[in-house]
Amino acid sequence: MRILFASSEAYSLVKTGGLADVSASLPAALRRRRQDVRLVLPGYPEACRNLVDATPRPGPDNAPWQLLEGRLPGTRVPVYLIDWPEYFQRAGNPYSASNGMDWPDNAQRFAGFARAIVALARDEAGLDWTPELIHLNDWQTGLVPLLLDPERTGIERPRTVFTIHNLAYQGLFPASTLQELNLPADLWHPEALEFHDQLSFMKAALVFADAITTVSPTYAREIQEPASGMGLDGVLRARAADLHGILNGVDYRDWDPARDRHIAARYSADDLAGKAANKAALQTRLGLEPDPDIPLLGHVGRMVEQKGVDLLHAACTPLLEAGRIQLALVGSGQKDLEHATGALARAYPGRVGVHIGYDEPLAHQIEAGADLFLMPSRFEPCGLNQLYSLRYGTPPVVHATGGLADTVVDATPDHLDAGTATGFSFSPDSVAALGGALERALGLYAARGDGRWEQLMRTGMARDFGWNASADAYLALYREQLPRRSRRAKAASAL
Ligand code: ADP
Ligand code: GLC
């Protein structure tokens, strides 16, 4: 099948979070299934630099952009970067300037990206290739289904699948943006583009895409409820028949302690010896007291409300005060949370090691060197770090929500006896509940002479969250979207 996969980030071209991991590893998995999948991304400076075999190509006649064609590093996935200097050639990250403020022209930038995707889909750039299906991701690509809406264009169009990676980011802009972007005025109503008097890119996709997916079965259910639907639960309920929860996979070529290039010592379930060397290396790197026995708790993530860093601080403070744990953190985001994290490190020198910023190798080193991984997210569409930590023998402590609930088996006495436990989960998302889960975890760790801790590690390490099952699920969904005529014709020609 010819699939155009559109995303605003993809590892290792450009990454701010899990969307980049998925936008690289899912296309690669589809490619391994012999699908003709190609990736399209905005041509940010970093992406242009990292593209393999980069070759410029003209865009459509009179378009303000050109293409940079190449390959995703380490894969055979073809990539088209939309090289639109006015919109994408800037320092800072894909969505915001270095001072953390969103780019003021994000509506124009990502409407431009959407129009470029549509132009590619219609082969206006002369690639001699058109997709049968476009897989869109998050609000940055949200206008594409609308722009391709058949009643409006009157031409045969590719089918669209839209994946919600995070409903908290909706691409909301002032009402006047509708006109500025030349979008149809008759779509200005709550059943289409209007969201409480704002223009919503996310809603455009939820209304017009042929199918909608999100990144775990539990999150797919949660977002249809008012409590987690971020104001869009009604729209999602209306489309319940077309909404599917497909769990993200892990690319174990990048995230496996047996072959990880970033860590001090490699190890696996068959030989756990290297884990201690990684703990010692992490303690050294982050200025923690060298101590093989003290439980070292790790955290990696964007520092935003969603991730519950404030809960983590509050629940860990008494444990730090009592000298019972060490903490290793890497992350960046909201300034208040960054400052609070820095303050915690200053209050407990040698016990809290922090790096504020984005550091891919350090993320791997924390997964490998910590004894426990903390993920007290208030909500979590899927979450990848807990999946990585399972493979690294670092049992996760998670709030039982979204993808965290779908992937971590709580170490209850029953699950421990049955040998199915892989981590610790708690609910509700309170300091007390997190504190309770930490006590259970520290208790089991302290009693590790009885073998149950090692069993917990090994059970998690053996779980397979690779892409096989999920890539098959996406492929089956893509096939269902193709027009009936062509499906029947294919079936007939196969006879
Ligand atoms: P989200 O997409 O909500 O940020 P995920 O758990 O799905 O959460 O994915 C986060 C990804 O981003 C992981 O690959 C994680 O290692 C990475 N990451 C997040 N923050 C940092 C950071 N400060 N340094 C390095 N990697 C980070
Ligand atoms: C989002 C979500 C995260 C998910 C990732 C990739 O950023 O917050 O839970 O794992 O996208 O789908």
XYZ file of C-alpha atoms in Angstrom, residues 58-425:
368
model
C 11.520 21.664 -6.825
C 8.107 22.067 -5.232
C 4.938 22.759 -7.246
C 5.078 25.713 -9.661
C 4.996 29.030 -7.811
C 4.949 27.347 -4.379
C 6.991 29.132 -1.664
C 8.604 25.808 -0.721
C 10.826 23.163 -2.183
C 11.387 19.570 -1.195
C 14.416 17.993 0.369
C 14.226 14.312 -0.396
C 16.244 11.715 1.488
C 16.085 8.877 3.997
C 15.415 8.520 7.699
C 18.764 7.739 9.401
C 19.268 4.021 10.032
C 16.271 2.983 7.890
C 15.128 2.668 4.284
C 12.164 4.981 4.868
C 12.036 7.754 2.205
C 11.517 11.234 3.656
C 10.246 14.468 2.127
C 11.081 17.607 4.074
C 8.987 20.659 3.259
C 11.736 23.208 2.872
C 9.827 26.440 3.505
C 12.421 28.856 4.872
C 9.962 31.514 6.029
C 8.161 29.013 8.261
C 10.654 26.363 9.259
C 14.223 27.647 9.035
C 14.517 29.050 12.540
C 16.455 28.295 15.696
C 14.486 26.927 18.652
C 12.215 23.901 18.679
C 9.484 22.925 16.214
C 6.772 24.741 18.179
C 8.445 27.434 20.221
C 11.309 29.914 20.365
C 14.263 29.419 22.715
C 12.458 31.494 25.378
C 9.751 28.800 25.525
C 7.017 30.936 23.888
C 5.019 29.337 21.053
C 5.873 30.783 17.652
C 3.243 33.478 17.024
C 2.608 32.194 13.500
C 2.082 28.511 14.374
C -1.359 28.532 12.706
C 0.192 29.757 9.436
C 3.183 27.411 9.721
C 1.151 24.252 10.225
C -1.624 25.276 7.822
C 1.213 25.711 5.330
C 2.525 22.264 6.236
C -0.988 20.800 5.739
C -1.322 22.456 2.316
C 2.085 21.115 1.311
C 1.006 17.601 2.356
C -2.119 17.945 0.218
C -0.021 19.140 -2.714
C 2.240 16.086 -2.356
C -0.794 13.816 -2.131
C -2.030 15.238 -5.449
C 1.439 14.860 -6.909
C 1.702 18.540 -7.670
C 5.435 18.286 -7.024
C 5.864 15.740 -9.826
C 7.109 12.847 -7.690
C 5.221 10.394 -9.847
C 3.741 8.951 -6.698
C 0.444 9.433 -4.909
C -0.570 7.877 -1.593
C -3.661 5.697 -1.225
C -3.750 6.665 2.423
C -2.326 9.464 4.542
C -1.561 8.771 8.192
C -1.691 12.067 10.086
C -0.432 12.734 13.588
C -1.561 15.338 16.106
C -2.932 18.827 15.533
C -0.024 20.017 13.407
C -1.433 17.888 10.575
C -5.074 18.353 11.591
C -6.221 20.458 8.617
C -5.323 17.805 6.030
C -8.544 15.742 6.277
C -10.580 18.914 5.885
C -8.561 20.138 2.913
C -9.039 16.739 1.271
C -12.725 16.512 2.074
C -14.274 15.009 -1.086
C -17.443 17.099 -1.121
C -15.300 20.175 -1.205
C -12.730 19.160 -3.765
C -14.908 16.853 -5.850
C -11.942 14.664 -6.755
C -10.820 11.190 -5.799
C -8.756 11.543 -2.662
C -6.564 9.391 -0.453
C -8.132 8.069 2.744
C -7.043 9.630 6.019
C -6.197 8.110 9.393
C -5.562 10.591 12.185
C -3.724 9.597 15.374
C -4.194 11.481 18.626
C -0.924 11.302 20.534
C -2.041 13.819 23.100
C -5.460 15.481 23.350
C -4.028 18.216 25.563
C -2.435 19.918 22.546
C -5.256 20.940 20.230
C -3.889 23.674 18.002
C -6.301 26.398 19.156
C -6.145 29.834 17.535
C -8.229 33.025 17.586
C -11.428 33.048 15.516
C -9.919 35.528 13.046
C -7.445 32.808 11.966
C -10.215 31.102 9.967
C -10.236 33.951 7.475
C -6.493 34.475 7.555
C -6.026 30.856 6.541
C -8.705 31.042 3.874
C -10.741 28.250 5.390
C -14.413 27.862 4.435
C -16.554 30.228 6.515
C -19.481 27.781 6.529
C -17.390 25.438 8.692
C -17.435 27.938 11.551
C -19.749 26.050 13.881
C -19.304 23.683 16.827
C -19.835 20.556 14.688
C -16.824 21.484 12.559
C -13.952 23.876 13.244
C -15.142 26.021 16.117
C -14.149 25.144 19.667
C -15.551 27.670 22.148
C -15.026 30.535 19.765
C -11.556 29.395 18.764
C -10.336 27.619 15.651
C -9.297 24.049 16.500
C -6.924 22.163 14.199
C -7.461 19.007 16.268
C -11.221 19.185 15.857
C -10.879 19.601 12.084
C -9.173 16.219 12.039
C -11.612 14.547 14.450
C -14.546 15.642 12.296
C -13.116 15.004 8.825
C -10.674 12.057 9.109
C -11.912 8.712 7.816
C -10.602 6.941 10.928
C -9.166 8.096 14.229
C -6.729 6.247 16.418
C -5.075 6.935 19.702
C -2.086 5.303 21.282
C -3.584 2.936 23.857
C -6.935 1.183 24.363
C -7.472 2.723 27.809
C -6.819 6.281 26.579
C -9.273 5.625 23.706
C -11.955 4.956 26.336
C -10.889 7.734 28.706
C -11.074 10.518 26.114
C -14.718 9.729 25.439
C -15.499 10.776 29.032
C -15.859 14.409 30.148
C -13.127 13.992 32.795
C -10.402 13.242 30.231
C -11.921 14.444 26.966
C -10.501 17.984 27.226
C -13.769 19.349 25.860
C -13.693 17.030 22.840
C -15.306 13.967 24.429
C -18.625 14.714 22.680
C -16.988 14.816 19.237
C -15.114 11.622 20.079
C -18.238 9.839 21.286
C -19.957 10.809 18.048
C -17.115 9.083 16.196
C -16.775 6.129 18.580
C -17.275 3.629 15.741
C -14.238 5.034 13.926
C -12.013 5.480 16.996
C -9.422 2.797 17.752
C -6.849 2.412 20.529
C -3.602 0.894 19.240
C -0.746 0.659 21.710
C 2.579 2.175 20.667
C 5.522 -0.139 20.149
C 9.163 0.174 21.099
C 12.059 0.124 18.684
C 14.321 -2.315 20.517
C 17.174 -1.475 18.153
C 17.431 1.826 20.048
C 16.122 0.792 23.453
C 17.655 -2.467 24.621
C 20.356 -2.692 27.331
C 21.984 -5.601 25.478
C 23.057 -3.272 22.627
C 22.633 0.281 23.919
C 25.584 2.453 22.799
C 24.876 5.151 25.379
C 25.283 3.129 28.584
C 28.355 2.214 30.654
C 27.884 -1.556 30.564
C 25.574 -3.730 28.498
C 23.391 -6.337 30.176
C 20.387 -8.539 29.602
C 17.988 -10.774 31.514
C 20.535 -13.597 31.121
C 23.314 -11.556 32.679
C 22.261 -8.721 34.936
C 25.771 -7.962 36.198
C 26.122 -4.787 34.083
C 23.209 -3.108 35.828
C 25.328 -2.284 38.905
C 28.020 -0.675 36.729
C 25.355 1.541 35.140
C 24.111 2.595 38.559
C 27.629 3.547 39.628
C 28.217 5.445 36.362
C 24.953 7.347 36.739
C 25.799 8.287 40.323
C 29.143 9.648 39.140
C 27.685 11.512 36.166
C 25.027 13.294 38.231
C 27.186 13.942 41.309
C 25.348 11.466 43.546
C 27.074 9.749 46.461
C 28.493 6.421 45.286
C 26.374 3.777 46.997
C 25.407 0.450 45.407
C 22.664 -0.289 47.943
C 20.580 2.868 48.221
C 17.504 2.711 45.948
C 18.089 5.056 43.007
C 14.858 6.409 41.489
C 14.884 7.785 37.938
C 12.663 10.074 35.898
C 12.862 11.313 32.301
C 10.323 13.588 30.708
C 8.893 16.845 29.561
C 8.372 19.018 32.644
C 4.683 19.837 32.262
C 1.541 19.404 34.406
C 0.750 16.137 32.611
C 3.812 14.327 33.903
C 3.168 14.881 37.614
C 6.677 16.127 38.481
C 5.134 18.080 41.372
C 3.677 14.838 42.799
C 7.084 13.249 42.419
C 8.781 16.080 44.335
C 6.251 15.963 47.164
C 6.277 12.179 47.560
C 10.075 11.923 47.381
C 10.918 14.770 49.761
C 10.309 12.817 53.010
C 12.229 9.836 51.599
C 15.158 12.107 50.692
C 14.980 13.759 54.088
C 15.241 10.339 55.728
C 18.188 9.420 53.479
C 16.264 6.439 52.063
C 16.575 7.161 48.330
C 18.510 8.923 45.610
C 16.880 10.628 42.628
C 18.151 11.049 39.042
C 16.167 13.326 36.733
C 16.438 14.738 33.235
C 13.827 16.985 31.693
C 12.846 20.402 30.538
C 9.689 22.395 30.033
C 7.743 24.757 32.279
C 10.065 27.158 34.053
C 8.316 26.766 37.452
C 8.787 22.990 37.384
C 12.372 23.328 36.195
C 13.106 25.716 39.075
C 11.425 23.496 41.652
C 13.474 20.547 40.401
C 16.685 22.560 40.594
C 15.770 23.629 44.133
C 15.255 19.996 45.158
C 18.741 19.161 43.875
C 20.229 22.051 45.849
C 18.373 20.996 49.003
C 19.707 17.424 48.804
C 23.208 17.551 47.300
C 24.595 14.101 46.611
C 21.091 12.618 46.800
C 19.347 14.380 43.916
C 21.072 14.628 40.534
C 19.347 16.763 37.920
C 19.993 17.803 34.363
C 17.611 20.445 33.066
C 17.603 20.152 29.306
C 17.233 17.586 26.608
C 19.855 14.822 26.670
C 19.191 11.624 24.745
C 22.209 9.635 26.107
C 21.341 10.615 29.691
C 17.765 9.349 29.171
C 19.255 5.939 28.293
C 21.670 6.100 31.245
C 18.836 6.794 33.681
C 16.772 3.902 32.289
C 19.796 1.621 32.754
C 21.240 2.971 36.013
C 18.123 3.529 38.140
C 16.533 0.830 40.306
C 13.002 2.210 39.872
C 11.489 4.474 37.221
C 8.910 7.085 38.246
C 6.026 8.009 35.962
C 3.279 9.594 38.051
C 1.598 11.166 34.979
C -1.837 12.665 35.625
C -2.822 11.293 32.223
C -0.714 9.428 29.699
C -1.964 8.575 26.197
C 0.585 5.764 25.920
C 3.933 6.622 27.440
C 7.143 5.143 26.133
C 9.503 5.607 29.051
C 7.740 2.987 31.169
C 8.090 0.545 28.262
C 11.795 1.332 28.009
C 12.222 0.938 31.765
C 10.588 -2.507 31.658
C 13.163 -3.660 29.111
C 15.986 -2.116 31.193
C 15.009 -4.085 34.320
C 14.004 -0.856 36.067
C 10.485 -1.495 37.380
C 8.214 1.496 36.739
C 6.036 3.180 39.366
C 3.036 4.524 37.452
C -0.319 6.191 37.924
C -2.881 3.684 36.608
C -4.057 5.764 33.634
C -4.056 5.516 29.824
C -1.195 3.510 28.378
C 0.438 3.173 31.797
C -2.557 1.114 32.952
C -2.335 -0.995 29.794
C 1.342 -1.865 30.102
C 2.338 -2.211 33.771
C 1.177 -5.101 35.970
C 1.054 -4.005 39.612
C 3.116 -5.969 42.129
C 0.179 -7.081 44.241
C 0.784 -10.204 46.347
C -1.283 -12.205 43.809
C 0.627 -10.935 40.784
C 3.928 -11.491 42.568
C 2.960 -15.066 43.410
C 1.799 -15.663 39.848
C 5.044 -14.191 38.476
C 3.143 -11.671 36.318
C 4.024 -8.442 38.165
C 6.216 -5.920 36.314
C 5.998 -2.698 38.352
C 3.902 -0.653 40.751
C 0.747 1.253 39.951
